[in-house]
Amino acid sequence: MYSYICLMNSLTEENYLKAIYSLSADRGTVNVNDLSKRLDIRMPTVTSMMKKLAERKLVRYEKYKPVSLTPKGEKAAMYVVRKHRLTEMFLVEIMGFGWEEVHDIAEQIEHVKSAEFFRKMDELLGHPSFDPHGSPIPDPEGNIRRDPLPALSECREGEKVSLSAVSDSSSEFLTFLNSRRLSLGTEINILSIEPFDGSMMLSYDGTSGQVFSKVVCDKLLVGRKEK
Amino acid sequence: MYSYICLMNSLTEENYLKAIYSLSADRGTVNVNDLSKRLDIRMPTVTSMMKKLAERKLVRYEKYKPVSLTPKGEKAAMYVVRKHRLTEMFLVEIMGFGWEEVHDIAEQIEHVKSAEFFRKMDELLGHPSFDPHGSPIPDPEGNIRRDPLPALSECREGEKVSLSAVSDSSSEFLTFLNSRRLSLGTEINILSIEPFDGSMMLSYDGTSGQVFSKVVCDKLLVGRKEK
DNA sequence: TTACAAAGTTAGATTAATCTAACAAATATT
DNA sequence: AATATTTGTTAGATTAATCTAACTTTGTAA
Ligand SMILES: [Mn+2]
Ligand SMILES: [Mn+2]
Ligand SMILES: [Mn+2]
Ligand SMILES: [Mn+2]
């Protein structure tokens, strides 16, 4: 186990690999432009990094075509994702941070070069399956649970759902959710949907009727209770 | 408090500042050559970094003279030392690492950009005063307890002392101490000293008579029990 | 089908941090 | 005092990661 710790990638390479993984989670491939926007790095820089990663057999790259991870690149990416999510869980569960505070710190700690460090985290947390934002944590072999959750915005009036994950871990978004007393596991009733802008009126935790914009409902991933 | 978190130094600069601090702990100044050896970086590189740090008012530097920290540089250095030692303590006390495993990991984590992260560590540890190797942890204002401990090798035959700190935190040295069942707080009797090579015969924890070379005894810092 | 916009590449510059080679200053040894 | 050794600096090259400006390819819309 931990067979991928022998791959030594720089902090920068790890960030690229993670970005490619997360952007391609659905479509399977990613454009240079997507990466450029996600990482806030100009396109020529991304192009040259793709050449470098292709050289190292971590990504498939051909001029003017979208890029994708090779099996080796995927494994490396999954390990970075594992380290990131374990760290977030550690920061929340062991250190007492709020879920809105951990992403930026994890973004740094995920690059620590010590397999033992992450192994200890995993052990202390009792081998968790999900991070504080509801995302699955890849196992030590790089396998990840892949059951894509529907967004709240895709649900219908009258449905009862529970908040299972969020697709935005930014401090701003999560602080907003905190202010509305929304957290993972909250049971939500969809009272009504405004056809004009897709905003939803919800009740949860005994609240009467809170309105959430579609922008927000797109980021709330839910488990369906009854259809 | 935490007034120095506004100073933003790169990982590299932080390592230089910490090295200058630790080398000058006794003499007060450091040569370019000392730094070069400590950091395993060639002298011309050190020279140019000294110019850069002098530019930023963190060190005093004049051609061909030893360098020293300015008050600003000293404060920055103390904060890095604080982060390093808090991290080592955290790794041992909270995460269950051995004292021989933590230095290299702390060397990386000390550069995490998040004052809150280190504040949480400090809180969880109950504001510790010493790290796992017996070195004092600077307070949030950068003040550090400065009572230099004598090395075991400076003590005399018949003295009873207790192991208070080690001046070498390398995995190799500490693994050696582990193999001899020596840890901080151990009460030691100096049975005899070999004049030829300065090696010492000690008894502790009910052992009969263990011999330690001067190289080792130089690195064991002790508190005197009786004279 | 031509024209325009978006996406991507190439070329060349920049920055931080490092290096080697050559030279200069300071210090130690004879 | 002369010489040798150690220490330190200068100059210039290198590497990783980034950028801008200019150009090319691809895809879309007139
Ligand atoms: Mn995250
Ligand atoms: Mn990162
Ligand atoms: Mn240490
Ligand atoms: Mn360090």
PDB file of N, CA, C and O and ligand atoms in Angstrom, chain A residues 18 81 84-85 88 99 102-104 106-107 110 131-133 135 168-170, ligand 1:
ATOM      1  N   LYS A  18      -4.244  17.950  -9.345  1.00  0.00           N
ATOM      2  CA  LYS A  18      -5.508  18.005  -8.618  1.00  0.00           C
ATOM      3  C   LYS A  18      -6.551  18.765  -9.423  1.00  0.00           C
ATOM      4  O   LYS A  18      -7.719  18.363  -9.495  1.00  0.00           O
ATOM      5  N   VAL A  81      -5.562  14.460  -3.648  1.00  0.00           N
ATOM      6  CA  VAL A  81      -6.936  14.659  -3.173  1.00  0.00           C
ATOM      7  C   VAL A  81      -7.111  14.003  -1.800  1.00  0.00           C
ATOM      8  O   VAL A  81      -7.701  14.577  -0.887  1.00  0.00           O
ATOM      9  N   HIS A  84      -5.429  16.158   0.778  1.00  0.00           N
ATOM     10  CA  HIS A  84      -6.213  17.378   0.997  1.00  0.00           C
ATOM     11  C   HIS A  84      -7.421  17.106   1.884  1.00  0.00           C
ATOM     12  O   HIS A  84      -7.660  17.805   2.867  1.00  0.00           O
ATOM     13  N   ARG A  85      -8.159  16.078   1.548  1.00  0.00           N
ATOM     14  CA  ARG A  85      -9.411  15.824   2.268  1.00  0.00           C
ATOM     15  C   ARG A  85      -9.176  15.275   3.671  1.00  0.00           C
ATOM     16  O   ARG A  85      -9.894  15.615   4.606  1.00  0.00           O
ATOM     17  N   GLU A  88      -8.364  18.324   5.711  1.00  0.00           N
ATOM     18  CA  GLU A  88      -9.556  19.106   6.074  1.00  0.00           C
ATOM     19  C   GLU A  88     -10.301  18.442   7.218  1.00  0.00           C
ATOM     20  O   GLU A  88     -10.747  19.097   8.163  1.00  0.00           O
ATOM     21  N   TRP A  99     -15.823  24.292   9.219  1.00  0.00           N
ATOM     22  CA  TRP A  99     -15.667  23.803   7.835  1.00  0.00           C
ATOM     23  C   TRP A  99     -15.365  24.906   6.839  1.00  0.00           C
ATOM     24  O   TRP A  99     -14.871  24.644   5.760  1.00  0.00           O
ATOM     25  N   VAL A 102     -11.093  25.603   6.612  1.00  0.00           N
ATOM     26  CA  VAL A 102     -10.049  24.595   6.409  1.00  0.00           C
ATOM     27  C   VAL A 102      -9.470  24.476   4.997  1.00  0.00           C
ATOM     28  O   VAL A 102      -8.346  24.013   4.834  1.00  0.00           O
ATOM     29  N   HIS A 103     -10.214  24.890   3.982  1.00  0.00           N
ATOM     30  CA  HIS A 103      -9.742  24.624   2.622  1.00  0.00           C
ATOM     31  C   HIS A 103      -8.372  25.247   2.320  1.00  0.00           C
ATOM     32  O   HIS A 103      -7.479  24.572   1.794  1.00  0.00           O
ATOM     33  N   ASP A 104      -8.216  26.511   2.667  1.00  0.00           N
ATOM     34  CA  ASP A 104      -6.962  27.201   2.336  1.00  0.00           C
ATOM     35  C   ASP A 104      -5.763  26.625   3.089  1.00  0.00           C
ATOM     36  O   ASP A 104      -4.658  26.557   2.552  1.00  0.00           O
ATOM     37  N   ALA A 106      -5.594  23.472   4.151  1.00  0.00           N
ATOM     38  CA  ALA A 106      -5.356  22.148   3.559  1.00  0.00           C
ATOM     39  C   ALA A 106      -4.630  22.261   2.223  1.00  0.00           C
ATOM     40  O   ALA A 106      -3.826  21.395   1.861  1.00  0.00           O
ATOM     41  N   GLU A 107      -4.902  23.351   1.527  1.00  0.00           N
ATOM     42  CA  GLU A 107      -4.256  23.581   0.226  1.00  0.00           C
ATOM     43  C   GLU A 107      -2.732  23.641   0.393  1.00  0.00           C
ATOM     44  O   GLU A 107      -1.981  23.286  -0.516  1.00  0.00           O
ATOM     45  N   GLU A 110      -1.442  19.803   2.225  1.00  0.00           N
ATOM     46  CA  GLU A 110      -1.510  18.643   1.334  1.00  0.00           C
ATOM     47  C   GLU A 110      -0.165  18.344   0.666  1.00  0.00           C
ATOM     48  O   GLU A 110       0.047  17.250   0.169  1.00  0.00           O
ATOM     49  N   ASP A 131     -14.902  14.002   3.646  1.00  0.00           N
ATOM     50  CA  ASP A 131     -14.295  15.184   4.247  1.00  0.00           C
ATOM     51  C   ASP A 131     -15.399  16.088   4.821  1.00  0.00           C
ATOM     52  O   ASP A 131     -16.576  15.752   4.729  1.00  0.00           O
ATOM     53  N   PRO A 132     -15.041  17.205   5.435  1.00  0.00           N
ATOM     54  CA  PRO A 132     -16.061  18.026   6.113  1.00  0.00           C
ATOM     55  C   PRO A 132     -17.063  18.670   5.151  1.00  0.00           C
ATOM     56  O   PRO A 132     -18.072  19.203   5.582  1.00  0.00           O
ATOM     57  N   HIS A 133     -16.762  18.608   3.847  1.00  0.00           N
ATOM     58  CA  HIS A 133     -17.693  19.179   2.867  1.00  0.00           C
ATOM     59  C   HIS A 133     -18.482  18.092   2.158  1.00  0.00           C
ATOM     60  O   HIS A 133     -19.164  18.344   1.177  1.00  0.00           O
ATOM     61  N   SER A 135     -17.297  15.450   0.559  1.00  0.00           N
ATOM     62  CA  SER A 135     -16.635  14.797  -0.578  1.00  0.00           C
ATOM     63  C   SER A 135     -15.953  13.519  -0.104  1.00  0.00           C
ATOM     64  O   SER A 135     -15.389  13.485   0.984  1.00  0.00           O
ATOM     65  N   ASP A 168     -18.840  23.793  -3.273  1.00  0.00           N
ATOM     66  CA  ASP A 168     -18.006  24.987  -3.135  1.00  0.00           C
ATOM     67  C   ASP A 168     -17.522  25.038  -1.692  1.00  0.00           C
ATOM     68  O   ASP A 168     -18.335  25.098  -0.771  1.00  0.00           O
ATOM     69  N   SER A 169     -16.199  24.934  -1.499  1.00  0.00           N
ATOM     70  CA  SER A 169     -15.660  24.913  -0.127  1.00  0.00           C
ATOM     71  C   SER A 169     -15.073  26.249   0.265  1.00  0.00           C
ATOM     72  O   SER A 169     -14.282  26.337   1.204  1.00  0.00           O
ATOM     73  N   SER A 170     -15.432  27.314  -0.471  1.00  0.00           N
ATOM     74  CA  SER A 170     -14.853  28.613  -0.141  1.00  0.00           C
ATOM     75  C   SER A 170     -15.384  29.111   1.190  1.00  0.00           C
ATOM     76  O   SER A 170     -16.524  28.828   1.576  1.00  0.00           O
TER      77      SER A 170
HETATM   78 MN    MN E   1     -10.948  21.652  -0.020  1.00  0.00          MN
END
